[in-house]
PDB file of C-alpha atoms in Angstrom:
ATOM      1  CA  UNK I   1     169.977 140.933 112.958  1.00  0.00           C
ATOM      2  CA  UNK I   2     171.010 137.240 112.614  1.00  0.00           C
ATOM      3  CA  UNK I   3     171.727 135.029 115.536  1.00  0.00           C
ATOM      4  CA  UNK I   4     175.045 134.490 116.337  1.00  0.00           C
ATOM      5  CA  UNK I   5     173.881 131.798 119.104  1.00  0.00           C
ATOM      6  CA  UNK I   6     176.665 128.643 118.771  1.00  0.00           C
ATOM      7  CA  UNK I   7     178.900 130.796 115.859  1.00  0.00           C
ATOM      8  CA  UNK I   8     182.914 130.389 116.576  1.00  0.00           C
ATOM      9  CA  UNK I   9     185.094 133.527 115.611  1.00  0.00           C
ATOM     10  CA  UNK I  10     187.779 132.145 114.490  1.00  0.00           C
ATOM     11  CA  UNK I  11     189.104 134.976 112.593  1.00  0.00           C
ATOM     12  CA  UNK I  12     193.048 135.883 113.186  1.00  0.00           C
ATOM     13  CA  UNK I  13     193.553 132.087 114.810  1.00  0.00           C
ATOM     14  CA  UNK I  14     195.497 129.816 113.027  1.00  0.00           C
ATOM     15  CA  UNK I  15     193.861 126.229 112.013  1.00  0.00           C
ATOM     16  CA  UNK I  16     195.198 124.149 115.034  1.00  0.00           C
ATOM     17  CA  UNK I  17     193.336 127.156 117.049  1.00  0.00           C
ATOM     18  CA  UNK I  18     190.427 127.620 115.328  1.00  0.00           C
ATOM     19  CA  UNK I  19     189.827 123.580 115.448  1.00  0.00           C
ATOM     20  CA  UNK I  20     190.516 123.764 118.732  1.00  0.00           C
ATOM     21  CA  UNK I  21     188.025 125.900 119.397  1.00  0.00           C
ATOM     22  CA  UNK I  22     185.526 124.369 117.668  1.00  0.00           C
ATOM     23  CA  UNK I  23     186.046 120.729 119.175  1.00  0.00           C
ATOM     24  CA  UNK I  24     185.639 122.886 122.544  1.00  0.00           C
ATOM     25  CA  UNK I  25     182.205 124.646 121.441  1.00  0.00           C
ATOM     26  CA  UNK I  26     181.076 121.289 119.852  1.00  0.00           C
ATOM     27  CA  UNK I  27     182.059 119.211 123.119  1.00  0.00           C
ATOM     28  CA  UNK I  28     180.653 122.108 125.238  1.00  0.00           C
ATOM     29  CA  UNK I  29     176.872 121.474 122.931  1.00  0.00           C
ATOM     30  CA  UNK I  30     177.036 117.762 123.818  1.00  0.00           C
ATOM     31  CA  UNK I  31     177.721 117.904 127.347  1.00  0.00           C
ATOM     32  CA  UNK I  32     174.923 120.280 127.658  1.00  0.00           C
ATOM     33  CA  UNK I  33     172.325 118.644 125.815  1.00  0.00           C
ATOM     34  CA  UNK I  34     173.833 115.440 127.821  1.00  0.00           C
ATOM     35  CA  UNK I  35     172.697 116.859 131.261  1.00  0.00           C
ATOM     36  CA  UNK I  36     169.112 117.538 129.435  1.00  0.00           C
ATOM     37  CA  UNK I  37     168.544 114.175 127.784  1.00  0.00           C
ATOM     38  CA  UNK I  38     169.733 112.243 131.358  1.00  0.00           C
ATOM     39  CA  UNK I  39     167.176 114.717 132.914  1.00  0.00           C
ATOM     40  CA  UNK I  40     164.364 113.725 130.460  1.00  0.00           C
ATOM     41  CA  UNK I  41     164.894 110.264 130.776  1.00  0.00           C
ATOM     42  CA  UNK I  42     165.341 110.356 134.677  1.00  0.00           C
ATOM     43  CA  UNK I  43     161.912 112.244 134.779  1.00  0.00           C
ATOM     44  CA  UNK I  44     160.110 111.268 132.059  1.00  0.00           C
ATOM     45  CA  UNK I  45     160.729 106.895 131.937  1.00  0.00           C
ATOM     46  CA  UNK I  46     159.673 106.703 128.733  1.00  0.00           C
ATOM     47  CA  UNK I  47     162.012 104.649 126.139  1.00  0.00           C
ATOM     48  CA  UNK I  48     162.365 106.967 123.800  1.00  0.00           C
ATOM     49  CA  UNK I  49     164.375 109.386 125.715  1.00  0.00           C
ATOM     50  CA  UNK I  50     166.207 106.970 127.216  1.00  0.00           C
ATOM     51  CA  UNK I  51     167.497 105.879 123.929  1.00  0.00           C
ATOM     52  CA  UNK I  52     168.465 108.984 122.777  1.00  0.00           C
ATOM     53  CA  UNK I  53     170.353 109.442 125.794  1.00  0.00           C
ATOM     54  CA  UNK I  54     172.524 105.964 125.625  1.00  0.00           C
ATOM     55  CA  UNK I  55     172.916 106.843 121.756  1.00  0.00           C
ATOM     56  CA  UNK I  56     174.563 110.198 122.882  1.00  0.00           C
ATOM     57  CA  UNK I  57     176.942 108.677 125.561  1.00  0.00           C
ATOM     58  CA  UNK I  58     177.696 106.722 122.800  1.00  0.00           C
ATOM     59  CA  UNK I  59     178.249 108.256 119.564  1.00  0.00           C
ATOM     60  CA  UNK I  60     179.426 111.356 120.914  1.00  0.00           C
ATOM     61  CA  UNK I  61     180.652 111.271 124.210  1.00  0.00           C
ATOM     62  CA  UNK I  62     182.276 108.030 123.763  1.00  0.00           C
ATOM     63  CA  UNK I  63     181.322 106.800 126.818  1.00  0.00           C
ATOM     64  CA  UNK I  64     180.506 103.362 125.769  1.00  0.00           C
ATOM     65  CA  UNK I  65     180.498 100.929 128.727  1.00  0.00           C
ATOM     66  CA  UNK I  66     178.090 103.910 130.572  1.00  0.00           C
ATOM     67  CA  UNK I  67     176.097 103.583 126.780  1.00  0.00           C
ATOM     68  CA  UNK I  68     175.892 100.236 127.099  1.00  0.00           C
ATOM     69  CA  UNK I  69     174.249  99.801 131.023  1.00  0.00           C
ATOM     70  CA  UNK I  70     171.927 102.857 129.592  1.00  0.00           C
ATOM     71  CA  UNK I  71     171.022 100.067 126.440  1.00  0.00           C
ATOM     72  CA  UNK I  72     170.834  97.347 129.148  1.00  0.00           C
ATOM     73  CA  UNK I  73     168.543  99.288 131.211  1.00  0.00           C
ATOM     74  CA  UNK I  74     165.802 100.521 129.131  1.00  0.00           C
ATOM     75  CA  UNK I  75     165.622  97.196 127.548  1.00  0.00           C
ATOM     76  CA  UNK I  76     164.947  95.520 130.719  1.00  0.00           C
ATOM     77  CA  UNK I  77     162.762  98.201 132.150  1.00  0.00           C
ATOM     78  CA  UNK I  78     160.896  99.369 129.111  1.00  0.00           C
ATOM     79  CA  UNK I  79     161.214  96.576 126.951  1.00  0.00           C
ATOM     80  CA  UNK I  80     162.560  99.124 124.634  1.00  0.00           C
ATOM     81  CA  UNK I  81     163.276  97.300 121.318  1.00  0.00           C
ATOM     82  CA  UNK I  82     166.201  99.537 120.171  1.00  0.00           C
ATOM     83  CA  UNK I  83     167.925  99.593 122.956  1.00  0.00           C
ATOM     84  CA  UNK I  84     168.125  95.957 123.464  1.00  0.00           C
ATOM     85  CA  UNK I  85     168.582  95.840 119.757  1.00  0.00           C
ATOM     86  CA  UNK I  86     171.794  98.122 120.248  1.00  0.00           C
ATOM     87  CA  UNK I  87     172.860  96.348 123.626  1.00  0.00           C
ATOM     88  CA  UNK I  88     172.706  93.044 121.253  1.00  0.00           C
ATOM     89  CA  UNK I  89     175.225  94.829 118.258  1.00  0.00           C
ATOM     90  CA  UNK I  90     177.759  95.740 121.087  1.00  0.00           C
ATOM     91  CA  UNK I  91     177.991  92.609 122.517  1.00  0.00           C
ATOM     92  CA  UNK I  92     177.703  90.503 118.949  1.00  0.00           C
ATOM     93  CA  UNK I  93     181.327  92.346 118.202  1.00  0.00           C
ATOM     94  CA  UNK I  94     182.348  93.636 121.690  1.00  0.00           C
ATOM     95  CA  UNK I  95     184.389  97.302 122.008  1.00  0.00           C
ATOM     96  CA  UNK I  96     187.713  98.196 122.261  1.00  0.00           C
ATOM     97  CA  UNK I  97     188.723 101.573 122.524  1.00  0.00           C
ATOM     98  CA  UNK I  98     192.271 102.489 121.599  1.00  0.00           C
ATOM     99  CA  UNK I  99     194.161 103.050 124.796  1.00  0.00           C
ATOM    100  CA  UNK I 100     193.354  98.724 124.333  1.00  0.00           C
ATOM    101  CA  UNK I 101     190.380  99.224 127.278  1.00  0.00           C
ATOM    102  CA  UNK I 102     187.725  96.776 126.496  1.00  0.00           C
ATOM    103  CA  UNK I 103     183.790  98.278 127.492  1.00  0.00           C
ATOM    104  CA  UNK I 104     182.524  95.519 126.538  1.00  0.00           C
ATOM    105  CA  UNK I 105     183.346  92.355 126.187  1.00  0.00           C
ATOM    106  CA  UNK I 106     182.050  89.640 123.372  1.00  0.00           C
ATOM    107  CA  UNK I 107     179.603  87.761 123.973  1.00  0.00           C
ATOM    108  CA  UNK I 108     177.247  86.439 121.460  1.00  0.00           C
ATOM    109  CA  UNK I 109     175.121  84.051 123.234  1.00  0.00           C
ATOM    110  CA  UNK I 110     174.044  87.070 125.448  1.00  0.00           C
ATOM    111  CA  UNK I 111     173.475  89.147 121.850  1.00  0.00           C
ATOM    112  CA  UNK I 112     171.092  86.865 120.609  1.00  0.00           C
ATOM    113  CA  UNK I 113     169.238  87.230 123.982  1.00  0.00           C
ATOM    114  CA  UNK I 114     168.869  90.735 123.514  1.00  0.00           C
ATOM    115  CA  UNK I 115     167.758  89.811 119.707  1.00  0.00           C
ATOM    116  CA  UNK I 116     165.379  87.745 120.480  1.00  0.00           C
ATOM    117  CA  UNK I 117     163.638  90.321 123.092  1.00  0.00           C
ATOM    118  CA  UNK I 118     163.839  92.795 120.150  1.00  0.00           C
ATOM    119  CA  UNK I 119     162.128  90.829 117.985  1.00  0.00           C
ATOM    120  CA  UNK I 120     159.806  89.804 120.180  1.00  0.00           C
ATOM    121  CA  UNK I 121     158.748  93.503 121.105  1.00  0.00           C
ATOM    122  CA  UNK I 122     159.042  96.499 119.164  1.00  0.00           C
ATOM    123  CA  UNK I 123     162.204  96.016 117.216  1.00  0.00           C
ATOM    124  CA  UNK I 124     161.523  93.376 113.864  1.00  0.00           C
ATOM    125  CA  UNK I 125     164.702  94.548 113.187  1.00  0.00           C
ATOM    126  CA  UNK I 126     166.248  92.373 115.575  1.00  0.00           C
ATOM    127  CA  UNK I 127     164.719  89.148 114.020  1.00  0.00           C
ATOM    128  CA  UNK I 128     167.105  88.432 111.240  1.00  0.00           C
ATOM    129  CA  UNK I 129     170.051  88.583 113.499  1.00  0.00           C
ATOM    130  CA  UNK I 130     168.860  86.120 115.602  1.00  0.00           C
ATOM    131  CA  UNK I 131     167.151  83.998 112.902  1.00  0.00           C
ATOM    132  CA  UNK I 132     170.642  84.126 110.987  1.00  0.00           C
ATOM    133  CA  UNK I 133     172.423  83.147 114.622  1.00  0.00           C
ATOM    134  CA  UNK I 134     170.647  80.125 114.933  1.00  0.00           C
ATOM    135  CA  UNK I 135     170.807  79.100 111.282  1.00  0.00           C
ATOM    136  CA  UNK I 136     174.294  79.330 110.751  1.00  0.00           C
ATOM    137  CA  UNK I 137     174.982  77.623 114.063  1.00  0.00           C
ATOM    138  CA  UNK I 138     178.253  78.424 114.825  1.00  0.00           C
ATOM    139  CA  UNK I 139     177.946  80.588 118.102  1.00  0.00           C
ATOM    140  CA  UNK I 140     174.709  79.164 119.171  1.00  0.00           C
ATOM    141  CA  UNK I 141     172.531  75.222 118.385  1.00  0.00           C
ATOM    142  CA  UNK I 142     171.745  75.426 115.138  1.00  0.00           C
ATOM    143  CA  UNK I 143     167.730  75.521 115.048  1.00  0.00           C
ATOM    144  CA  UNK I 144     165.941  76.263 111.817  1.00  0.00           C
ATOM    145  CA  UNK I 145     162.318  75.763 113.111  1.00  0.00           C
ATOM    146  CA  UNK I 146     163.632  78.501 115.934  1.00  0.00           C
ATOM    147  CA  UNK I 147     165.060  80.612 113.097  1.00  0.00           C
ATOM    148  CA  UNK I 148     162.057  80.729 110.785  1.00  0.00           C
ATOM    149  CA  UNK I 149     159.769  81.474 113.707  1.00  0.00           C
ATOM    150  CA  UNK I 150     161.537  84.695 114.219  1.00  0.00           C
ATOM    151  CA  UNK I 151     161.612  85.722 110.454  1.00  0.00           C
ATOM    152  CA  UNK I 152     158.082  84.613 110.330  1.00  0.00           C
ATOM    153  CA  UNK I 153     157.372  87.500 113.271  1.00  0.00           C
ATOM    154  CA  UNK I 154     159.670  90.151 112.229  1.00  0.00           C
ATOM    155  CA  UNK I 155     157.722  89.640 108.464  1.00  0.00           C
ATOM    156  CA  UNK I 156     154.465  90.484 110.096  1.00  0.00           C
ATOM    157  CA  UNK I 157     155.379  93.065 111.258  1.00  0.00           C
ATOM    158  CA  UNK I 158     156.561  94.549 107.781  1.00  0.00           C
ATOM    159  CA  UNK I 159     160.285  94.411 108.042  1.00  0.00           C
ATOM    160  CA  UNK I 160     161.594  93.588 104.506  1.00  0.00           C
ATOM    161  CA  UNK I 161     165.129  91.555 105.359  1.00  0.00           C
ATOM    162  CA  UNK I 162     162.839  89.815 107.420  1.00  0.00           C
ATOM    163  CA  UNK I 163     160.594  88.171 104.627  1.00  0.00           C
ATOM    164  CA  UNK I 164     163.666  88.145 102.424  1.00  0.00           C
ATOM    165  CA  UNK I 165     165.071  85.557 104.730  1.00  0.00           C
ATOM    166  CA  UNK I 166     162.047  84.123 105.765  1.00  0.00           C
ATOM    167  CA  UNK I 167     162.071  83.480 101.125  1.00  0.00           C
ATOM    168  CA  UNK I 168     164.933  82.072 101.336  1.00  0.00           C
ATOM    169  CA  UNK I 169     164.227  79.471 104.223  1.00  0.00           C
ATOM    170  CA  UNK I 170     161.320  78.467 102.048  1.00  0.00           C
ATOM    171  CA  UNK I 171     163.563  77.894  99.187  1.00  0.00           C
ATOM    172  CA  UNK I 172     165.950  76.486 101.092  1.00  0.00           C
ATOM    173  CA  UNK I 173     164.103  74.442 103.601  1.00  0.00           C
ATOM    174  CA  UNK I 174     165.431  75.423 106.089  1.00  0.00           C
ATOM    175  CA  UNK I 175     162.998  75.026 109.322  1.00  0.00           C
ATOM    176  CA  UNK I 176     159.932  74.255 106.751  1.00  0.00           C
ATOM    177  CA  UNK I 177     159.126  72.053 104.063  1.00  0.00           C
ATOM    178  CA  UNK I 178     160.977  73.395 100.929  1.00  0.00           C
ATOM    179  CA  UNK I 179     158.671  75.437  98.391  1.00  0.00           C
ATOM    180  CA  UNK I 180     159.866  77.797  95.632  1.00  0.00           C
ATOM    181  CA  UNK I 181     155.510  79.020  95.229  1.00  0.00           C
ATOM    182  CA  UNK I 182     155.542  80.320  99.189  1.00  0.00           C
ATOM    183  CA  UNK I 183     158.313  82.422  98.783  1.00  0.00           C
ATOM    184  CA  UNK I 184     157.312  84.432  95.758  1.00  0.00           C
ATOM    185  CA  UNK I 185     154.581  86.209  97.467  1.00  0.00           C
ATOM    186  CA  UNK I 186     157.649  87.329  99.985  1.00  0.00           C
ATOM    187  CA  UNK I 187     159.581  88.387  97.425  1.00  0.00           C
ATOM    188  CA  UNK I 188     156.767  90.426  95.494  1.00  0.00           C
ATOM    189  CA  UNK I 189     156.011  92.193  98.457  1.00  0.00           C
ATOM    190  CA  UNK I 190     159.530  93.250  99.469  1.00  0.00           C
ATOM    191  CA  UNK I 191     160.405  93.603  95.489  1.00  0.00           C
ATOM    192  CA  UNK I 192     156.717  96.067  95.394  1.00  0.00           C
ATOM    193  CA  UNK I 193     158.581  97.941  98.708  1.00  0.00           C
ATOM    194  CA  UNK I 194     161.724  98.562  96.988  1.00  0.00           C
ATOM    195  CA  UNK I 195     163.933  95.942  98.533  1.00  0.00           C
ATOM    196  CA  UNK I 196     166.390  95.404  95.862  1.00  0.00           C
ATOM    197  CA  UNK I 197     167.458  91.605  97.009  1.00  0.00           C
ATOM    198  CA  UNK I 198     163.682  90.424  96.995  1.00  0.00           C
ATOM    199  CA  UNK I 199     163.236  92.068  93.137  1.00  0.00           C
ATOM    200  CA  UNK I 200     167.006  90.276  92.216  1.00  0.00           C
ATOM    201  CA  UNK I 201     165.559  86.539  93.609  1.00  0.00           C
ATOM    202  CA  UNK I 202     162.442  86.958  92.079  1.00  0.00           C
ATOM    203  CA  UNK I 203     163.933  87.754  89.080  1.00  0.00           C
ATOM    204  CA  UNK I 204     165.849  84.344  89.340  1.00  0.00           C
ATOM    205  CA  UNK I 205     162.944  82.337  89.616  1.00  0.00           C
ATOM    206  CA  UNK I 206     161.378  83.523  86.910  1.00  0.00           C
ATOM    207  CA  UNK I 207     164.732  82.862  84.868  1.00  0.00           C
ATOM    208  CA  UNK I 208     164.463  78.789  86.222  1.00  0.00           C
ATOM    209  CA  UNK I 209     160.905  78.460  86.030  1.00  0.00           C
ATOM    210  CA  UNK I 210     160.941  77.948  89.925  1.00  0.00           C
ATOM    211  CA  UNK I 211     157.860  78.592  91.640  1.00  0.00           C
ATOM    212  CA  UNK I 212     156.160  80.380  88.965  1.00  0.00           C
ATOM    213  CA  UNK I 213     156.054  79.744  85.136  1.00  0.00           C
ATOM    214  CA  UNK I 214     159.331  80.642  83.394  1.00  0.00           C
ATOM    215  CA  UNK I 215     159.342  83.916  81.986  1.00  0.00           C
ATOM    216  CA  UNK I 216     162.469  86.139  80.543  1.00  0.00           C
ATOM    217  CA  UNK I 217     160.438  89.355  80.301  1.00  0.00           C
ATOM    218  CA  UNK I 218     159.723  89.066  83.842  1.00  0.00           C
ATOM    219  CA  UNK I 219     163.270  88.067  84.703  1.00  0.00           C
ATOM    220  CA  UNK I 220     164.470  90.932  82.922  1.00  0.00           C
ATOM    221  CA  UNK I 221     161.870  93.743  84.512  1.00  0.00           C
ATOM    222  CA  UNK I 222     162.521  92.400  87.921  1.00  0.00           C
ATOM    223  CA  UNK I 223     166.851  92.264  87.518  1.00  0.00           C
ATOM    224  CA  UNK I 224     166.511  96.427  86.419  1.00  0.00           C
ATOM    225  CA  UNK I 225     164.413  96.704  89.255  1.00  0.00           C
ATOM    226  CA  UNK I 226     166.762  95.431  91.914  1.00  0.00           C
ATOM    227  CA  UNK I 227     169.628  97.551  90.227  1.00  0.00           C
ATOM    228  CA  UNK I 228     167.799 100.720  90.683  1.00  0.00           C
ATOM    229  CA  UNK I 229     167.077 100.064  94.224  1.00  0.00           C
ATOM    230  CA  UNK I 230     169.938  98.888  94.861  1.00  0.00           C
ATOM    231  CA  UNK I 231     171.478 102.519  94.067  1.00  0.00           C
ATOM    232  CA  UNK I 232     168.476 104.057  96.332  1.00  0.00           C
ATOM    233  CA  UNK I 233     168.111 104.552  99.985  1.00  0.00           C
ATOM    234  CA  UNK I 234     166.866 101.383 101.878  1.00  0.00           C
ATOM    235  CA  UNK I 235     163.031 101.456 102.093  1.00  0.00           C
ATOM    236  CA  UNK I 236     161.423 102.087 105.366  1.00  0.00           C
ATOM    237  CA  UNK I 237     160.117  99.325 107.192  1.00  0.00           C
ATOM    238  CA  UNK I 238     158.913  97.955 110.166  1.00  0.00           C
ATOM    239  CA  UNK I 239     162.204  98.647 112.224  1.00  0.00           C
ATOM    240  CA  UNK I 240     164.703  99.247 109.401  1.00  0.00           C
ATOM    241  CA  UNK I 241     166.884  97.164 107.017  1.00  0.00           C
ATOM    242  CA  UNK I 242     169.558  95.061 108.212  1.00  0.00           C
ATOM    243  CA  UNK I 243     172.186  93.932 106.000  1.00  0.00           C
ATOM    244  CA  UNK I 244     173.674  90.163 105.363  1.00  0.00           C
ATOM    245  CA  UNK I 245     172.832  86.944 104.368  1.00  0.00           C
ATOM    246  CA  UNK I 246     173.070  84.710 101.064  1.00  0.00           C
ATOM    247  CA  UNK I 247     171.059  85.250  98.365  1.00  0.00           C
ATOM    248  CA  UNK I 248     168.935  82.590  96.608  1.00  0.00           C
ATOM    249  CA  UNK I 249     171.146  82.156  93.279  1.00  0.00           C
TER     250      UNK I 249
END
């Protein structure tokens, strides 16, 4: 006989009921597996659970200031990247939930603290955000130097927007001495990992000539590659994608 474990009979209630009864099995599932995942990471200490459980408080329980000290706590104890990856997103925009209560309040300066730890530990993630902070300069001293050290780590450790960025600041020159050749091994290997930007910008300096001898064949392979990824899931990489950010054209 099937389980019927977690099934709502709804039969011979009208919608209103029968959503109402599932909002009440569904918020019944996540206070339950609330209680377990607080219990885990209260026993446990490791920053994996811990995660999960801010994430929940979060996302589903809509507890977000309580989310937040959770974020706040494992990245100070555990130096756990995501979490003070997370903690930095919250406070980069702030919250405001909408009976008009503000969780937490904006504060970017604090955000690119919690970036920079990130990127620093186990999140590479976190190293455009703060590399793109201090670049743009308008919530914190513009630094390039600053900036294209943290692209330079968060590339190392394989995350694609990372050497995307870390491209375009050699293009650019922006914290280094401007050269088109150093940034097309960048954009090969995030073009090679299905990064759709890197395979566009490549493709545009084969069209000038820039960096590597102009060719249109290669322009032309490297444009239809960037569509097609572009319509694909982001590649996984060394913490993720993150989105934003000028391209090179």
């Amino acid at each position: 006989m099937a389980s019927t474990e977690g099934f709502v009979d709804t039969s011979g209630s009208t919608s209103q009921e029968a959503d109402a009864k599932f909002a009440k099995v569904q918020r019944d599932y996540y206070v339950a597996m609330l209680d377990e995942m607080r219990e885990d990471c209260e026993t446990y200490r490791k920053a994996t659970e811990c995660h999960e459980y801010a994430k929940l408080l979060i996302e589903q329980m809509r507890q977000i200031k309580e989310g937040f000290a959770q974020y706040v706590k494992n990245c100070n104890e555990f130096n756990a990247g995501a979490s003070c990856h997370n903690a930095g997103n919250l406070l980069l925009r702030g919250a405001k939930l909408p009976d008009g209560t503000i969780p937490v309040e904006r504060d970017v300066p604090r955000a690119a603290e919690f970036y920079a730890r990130a990127c620093t530990t186990t999140y590479p993630r976190s190293c455009v955000p703060i590399a793109r902070l201090l670049q743009l300069g308008k919530h914190l001293d513009k630094d390039y130097p600053k900036a294209f050290e943290y692209l330079k780590i968060g590339c190392q450790k394989n995350n694609n927007d990372s050497c995307f960025f870390l491209a375009n600041a050699h293009m650019q020159g922006m914290g280094t001495e401007k050269s088109y050749p150093a940034a097309v091994p960048l954009l090969e290997q995030g073009c090679s990992r299905g990064h759709a930007r890197s395979c566009h910008n490549l493709g545009v300096l084969y069209y000038h000539g820039y960096g590597v001898e102009k060719n249109l064949d290669k322009f032309k392979e490297f444009s239809e590659r960037a569509k097609i990824f572009r319509f694909q899931k982001k590649p996984t990489d060394g913490g993720g994608s993150s989105s934003g950010g000028p391209t090179a054209h």
